Amino acid sequence: MSEPQPQSALDLIDADSLLSDEERDIRDTVRAFVLSEIKPNIANWFETGDFPARDLAKRFGEMGLLGMHLEGYGCAGTSATAYGLAALELEAADSGIRSLVSVQGSLAMFAIWKFGSEEQKNEWLPKMADGDAIGCFGLTEADFGSNPQGMLTNAKRSGDDWILNGSKMWITNGSIADVAVVWAQTEDGIRGFVVPTNSPGFSATAIKSKLSLRASVTSELVFSDVRLPASAVLPNVTGLKGPMSCLNEARFGILFGVIGAARDCLEVATDYARSRIQFDRPIAAFQLTQEKLTNMALELQKSYLLAIHFGRLKDAKKLRPEQISVGKLNNVREAIEIARTARTILGANGVTLEYSVMRHANNLESVLTYEGTSEIHLLTIGRALTGISAFR
Ligand code: TGC
Ligand code: FAD
């Protein structure tokens, strides 16, 4: 009897049949771009910590990937599921590349699109959608990460203007951004400000020596008496629900995106196991290796089904924050487990940049922490289950 053909990582249960033709087309276009333009370079970008962010942003803009699920102002207006699939393909290359796109579209652009004035939208969204302007999103501070409610950055009125003081930490795209969406305490509660990064008193410094997300810019922002016009404030939201609503968008992209990193790990590990010979046999012939590959594939399929289900709920405008926490917690947790298991299958080769698995595993450490740590999402689900908040 001939050997059965090996199954590809995401086709085992034919989950792709749940996608529309348009979604598959978008997915295939992004996948082709990633294969030809990103995969050949990404190990070097990660190693040097230097990558062509502006060129990539421009290319992503041309492909309609920036703010792609938003309507109007030059945005593509695709389904949320299509956006998720694009995030998945980008993260199959590297979580840092997906971060560039998700911070731009889901955090900076979404904040302006959802809560901004017409003037702010017309000024920033078309050039951000084109990749001509890069945005960042400043919520976290050095002493207020999981608990952004306590932030110290503040904006005080000075006549019609605002004066912004404080700092933000761990800000993706921070030192390459043209515009920063900055959340600050005001006498009315937390408000968002659209801050051009060439404003006097604004400075951004890249954080070096990261062992994770090296192909991504992460920065500290400092605001020293930054004078902003009255028109800089996002007029349509006050309170923590403003930034939290943006996080819902980005967390949705992540719950899809990490499946890409995990898929790449499974594909690399499967190929490696089929060709690596020990004890005169391919290591894929050992039951212990097959158990690892099977468990990785099962968790990958389940994560993918969950993501598609949540994509459909989001498109129907029915996706709730605690459901996003279910997806972010589960899919990141499983992706990092898959990446670490893939690393074991590659043995010593797995610790090098020649293969993607440890790069993905290291990146996923950041993904586990940003956009709400796994503990924060666990407690969000716990609160939904019990009706009792255990945050404080
Ligand atoms: P809590 O009392 O629960 O809520 C305060 C107000 O916020 C509203 N709210 C939400 N609204 C929409 N969506 C959500 N998911 C929301 N969660 C809360 C809530 O309804 C309330 O509104 P109102 O009108 O009643 O005042 O607030 P809390 O202080 O107890 O905190 C809750 C907690 C811990 C869940 C929240 O603070 C949290 O999620 N912390 C994690 C912080 C976080 O995720 N930071 C991410 C920073 S950005 C980032 O990491 C980008 S990485 C980008 C990349 O490179 O990809
Ligand atoms: P802490 O909040 O200090 O948490 C430390 C530990 O304590 C965690 O395990 C946490 O789960 C746990 N903990 C905290 N509170 C509780 C509790 N109530 N119960 C149980 N456990 C708890 N932020 C932005 O605003 N914009 C960005 O663009 C951005 N990009 C980032 C990029 C990278 C590469 C990284 C690593 C981070 C980025 N962040 C960004 C910051 C990120 O959102 C925060 O790191 C994250 O929210 C956690 O905050 P913290 O690091 O201060 O950890």
PDB file of C-alpha atoms and ligand atoms in Angstrom, residues 103 107 137-142 144-147 169-172 210 212-213 218 366 369-376 379 390-392, ligand 2:
ATOM      1  CA  VAL A 103      -0.672  49.321  15.444  1.00  0.00           C
ATOM      2  CA  LEU A 107      -4.829  51.295  17.146  1.00  0.00           C
ATOM      3  CA  PHE A 137      -0.528  54.462  20.103  1.00  0.00           C
ATOM      4  CA  GLY A 138       0.648  55.543  23.546  1.00  0.00           C
ATOM      5  CA  LEU A 139      -1.265  54.000  26.425  1.00  0.00           C
ATOM      6  CA  THR A 140       1.285  52.114  28.552  1.00  0.00           C
ATOM      7  CA  GLU A 141       3.596  53.913  30.967  1.00  0.00           C
ATOM      8  CA  ALA A 142       6.643  52.551  32.772  1.00  0.00           C
ATOM      9  CA  PHE A 144       1.187  51.597  34.504  1.00  0.00           C
ATOM     10  CA  GLY A 145       1.034  48.641  32.107  1.00  0.00           C
ATOM     11  CA  SER A 146      -1.811  46.281  33.005  1.00  0.00           C
ATOM     12  CA  ASN A 147      -3.471  49.092  34.925  1.00  0.00           C
ATOM     13  CA  MET A 169       6.824  53.251  27.444  1.00  0.00           C
ATOM     14  CA  TRP A 170       7.046  50.275  25.070  1.00  0.00           C
ATOM     15  CA  ILE A 171       5.396  52.089  22.181  1.00  0.00           C
ATOM     16  CA  THR A 172       5.456  50.214  18.869  1.00  0.00           C
ATOM     17  CA  LYS A 210      15.234  43.377  22.892  1.00  0.00           C
ATOM     18  CA  SER A 212      11.859  39.590  21.041  1.00  0.00           C
ATOM     19  CA  LEU A 213      10.150  41.545  18.237  1.00  0.00           C
ATOM     20  CA  THR A 218       9.617  49.861  20.246  1.00  0.00           C
ATOM     21  CA  SER A 366       5.959  39.828  23.637  1.00  0.00           C
ATOM     22  CA  THR A 369       2.383  40.270  27.217  1.00  0.00           C
ATOM     23  CA  TYR A 370       1.179  43.102  25.015  1.00  0.00           C
ATOM     24  CA  GLU A 371      -2.441  43.963  24.307  1.00  0.00           C
ATOM     25  CA  GLY A 372      -3.277  42.592  27.754  1.00  0.00           C
ATOM     26  CA  THR A 373      -1.166  39.885  29.399  1.00  0.00           C
ATOM     27  CA  SER A 374      -2.471  36.324  29.520  1.00  0.00           C
ATOM     28  CA  GLU A 375      -3.305  36.912  33.212  1.00  0.00           C
ATOM     29  CA  ILE A 376      -5.390  39.998  32.357  1.00  0.00           C
ATOM     30  CA  LEU A 379      -9.219  37.491  34.732  1.00  0.00           C
ATOM     31  CA  ALA A 390     -10.463  39.982  40.615  1.00  0.00           C
ATOM     32  CA  PHE A 391      -8.251  42.743  39.178  1.00  0.00           C
ATOM     33  CA  ARG A 392      -8.039  44.712  42.403  1.00  0.00           C
TER      34      ARG A 392
HETATM   35  P1  FAD B   2       2.740  44.584  34.412  1.00  0.00           P
HETATM   36  O1  FAD B   2       1.447  45.240  34.234  1.00  0.00           O
HETATM   37  O2  FAD B   2       3.748  45.185  35.343  1.00  0.00           O
HETATM   38  O3  FAD B   2       2.573  43.073  34.653  1.00  0.00           O
HETATM   39  C1  FAD B   2       3.638  42.225  35.141  1.00  0.00           C
HETATM   40  C2  FAD B   2       3.016  40.886  35.518  1.00  0.00           C
HETATM   41  O4  FAD B   2       2.041  41.072  36.553  1.00  0.00           O
HETATM   42  C3  FAD B   2       2.272  40.226  34.347  1.00  0.00           C
HETATM   43  O5  FAD B   2       2.442  38.843  34.391  1.00  0.00           O
HETATM   44  C4  FAD B   2       0.829  40.592  34.627  1.00  0.00           C
HETATM   45  O6  FAD B   2      -0.110  39.703  34.035  1.00  0.00           O
HETATM   46  C5  FAD B   2       0.807  40.505  36.140  1.00  0.00           C
HETATM   47  N1  FAD B   2      -0.336  41.263  36.696  1.00  0.00           N
HETATM   48  C6  FAD B   2      -0.547  42.603  36.652  1.00  0.00           C
HETATM   49  N2  FAD B   2      -1.722  42.919  37.215  1.00  0.00           N
HETATM   50  C7  FAD B   2      -2.263  41.747  37.636  1.00  0.00           C
HETATM   51  C8  FAD B   2      -3.487  41.396  38.287  1.00  0.00           C
HETATM   52  N3  FAD B   2      -4.423  42.306  38.613  1.00  0.00           N
HETATM   53  N4  FAD B   2      -3.704  40.088  38.561  1.00  0.00           N
HETATM   54  C9  FAD B   2      -2.794  39.149  38.215  1.00  0.00           C
HETATM   55  N5  FAD B   2      -1.633  39.400  37.588  1.00  0.00           N
HETATM   56  C10 FAD B   2      -1.380  40.689  37.297  1.00  0.00           C
HETATM   57  N6  FAD B   2       1.841  49.573  24.948  1.00  0.00           N
HETATM   58  C11 FAD B   2       1.242  50.602  24.295  1.00  0.00           C
HETATM   59  O7  FAD B   2       0.523  51.394  24.892  1.00  0.00           O
HETATM   60  N7  FAD B   2       1.443  50.785  22.959  1.00  0.00           N
HETATM   61  C12 FAD B   2       2.230  49.968  22.222  1.00  0.00           C
HETATM   62  O8  FAD B   2       2.378  50.151  21.004  1.00  0.00           O
HETATM   63  C13 FAD B   2       2.884  48.887  22.881  1.00  0.00           C
HETATM   64  N8  FAD B   2       3.733  48.064  22.197  1.00  0.00           N
HETATM   65  C14 FAD B   2       4.449  47.108  22.882  1.00  0.00           C
HETATM   66  C15 FAD B   2       5.421  46.373  22.202  1.00  0.00           C
HETATM   67  C16 FAD B   2       6.183  45.431  22.881  1.00  0.00           C
HETATM   68  C17 FAD B   2       7.276  44.688  22.162  1.00  0.00           C
HETATM   69  C18 FAD B   2       5.926  45.175  24.250  1.00  0.00           C
HETATM   70  C19 FAD B   2       6.708  44.119  24.975  1.00  0.00           C
HETATM   71  C20 FAD B   2       4.965  45.889  24.912  1.00  0.00           C
HETATM   72  C21 FAD B   2       4.228  46.893  24.246  1.00  0.00           C
HETATM   73  N9  FAD B   2       3.278  47.679  24.924  1.00  0.00           N
HETATM   74  C22 FAD B   2       2.650  48.726  24.274  1.00  0.00           C
HETATM   75  C23 FAD B   2       3.126  47.553  26.357  1.00  0.00           C
HETATM   76  C24 FAD B   2       2.248  46.368  26.794  1.00  0.00           C
HETATM   77  O9  FAD B   2       0.905  46.605  26.518  1.00  0.00           O
HETATM   78  C25 FAD B   2       2.478  46.142  28.277  1.00  0.00           C
HETATM   79  O10 FAD B   2       3.783  45.588  28.403  1.00  0.00           O
HETATM   80  C26 FAD B   2       1.447  45.220  28.903  1.00  0.00           C
HETATM   81  O11 FAD B   2       0.186  45.838  28.944  1.00  0.00           O
HETATM   82  C27 FAD B   2       1.846  44.761  30.317  1.00  0.00           C
HETATM   83  O12 FAD B   2       2.276  45.816  31.090  1.00  0.00           O
HETATM   84  P2  FAD B   2       3.683  45.719  31.910  1.00  0.00           P
HETATM   85  O13 FAD B   2       4.715  45.293  30.937  1.00  0.00           O
HETATM   86  O14 FAD B   2       3.854  47.001  32.618  1.00  0.00           O
HETATM   87  O15 FAD B   2       3.488  44.544  32.916  1.00  0.00           O
END
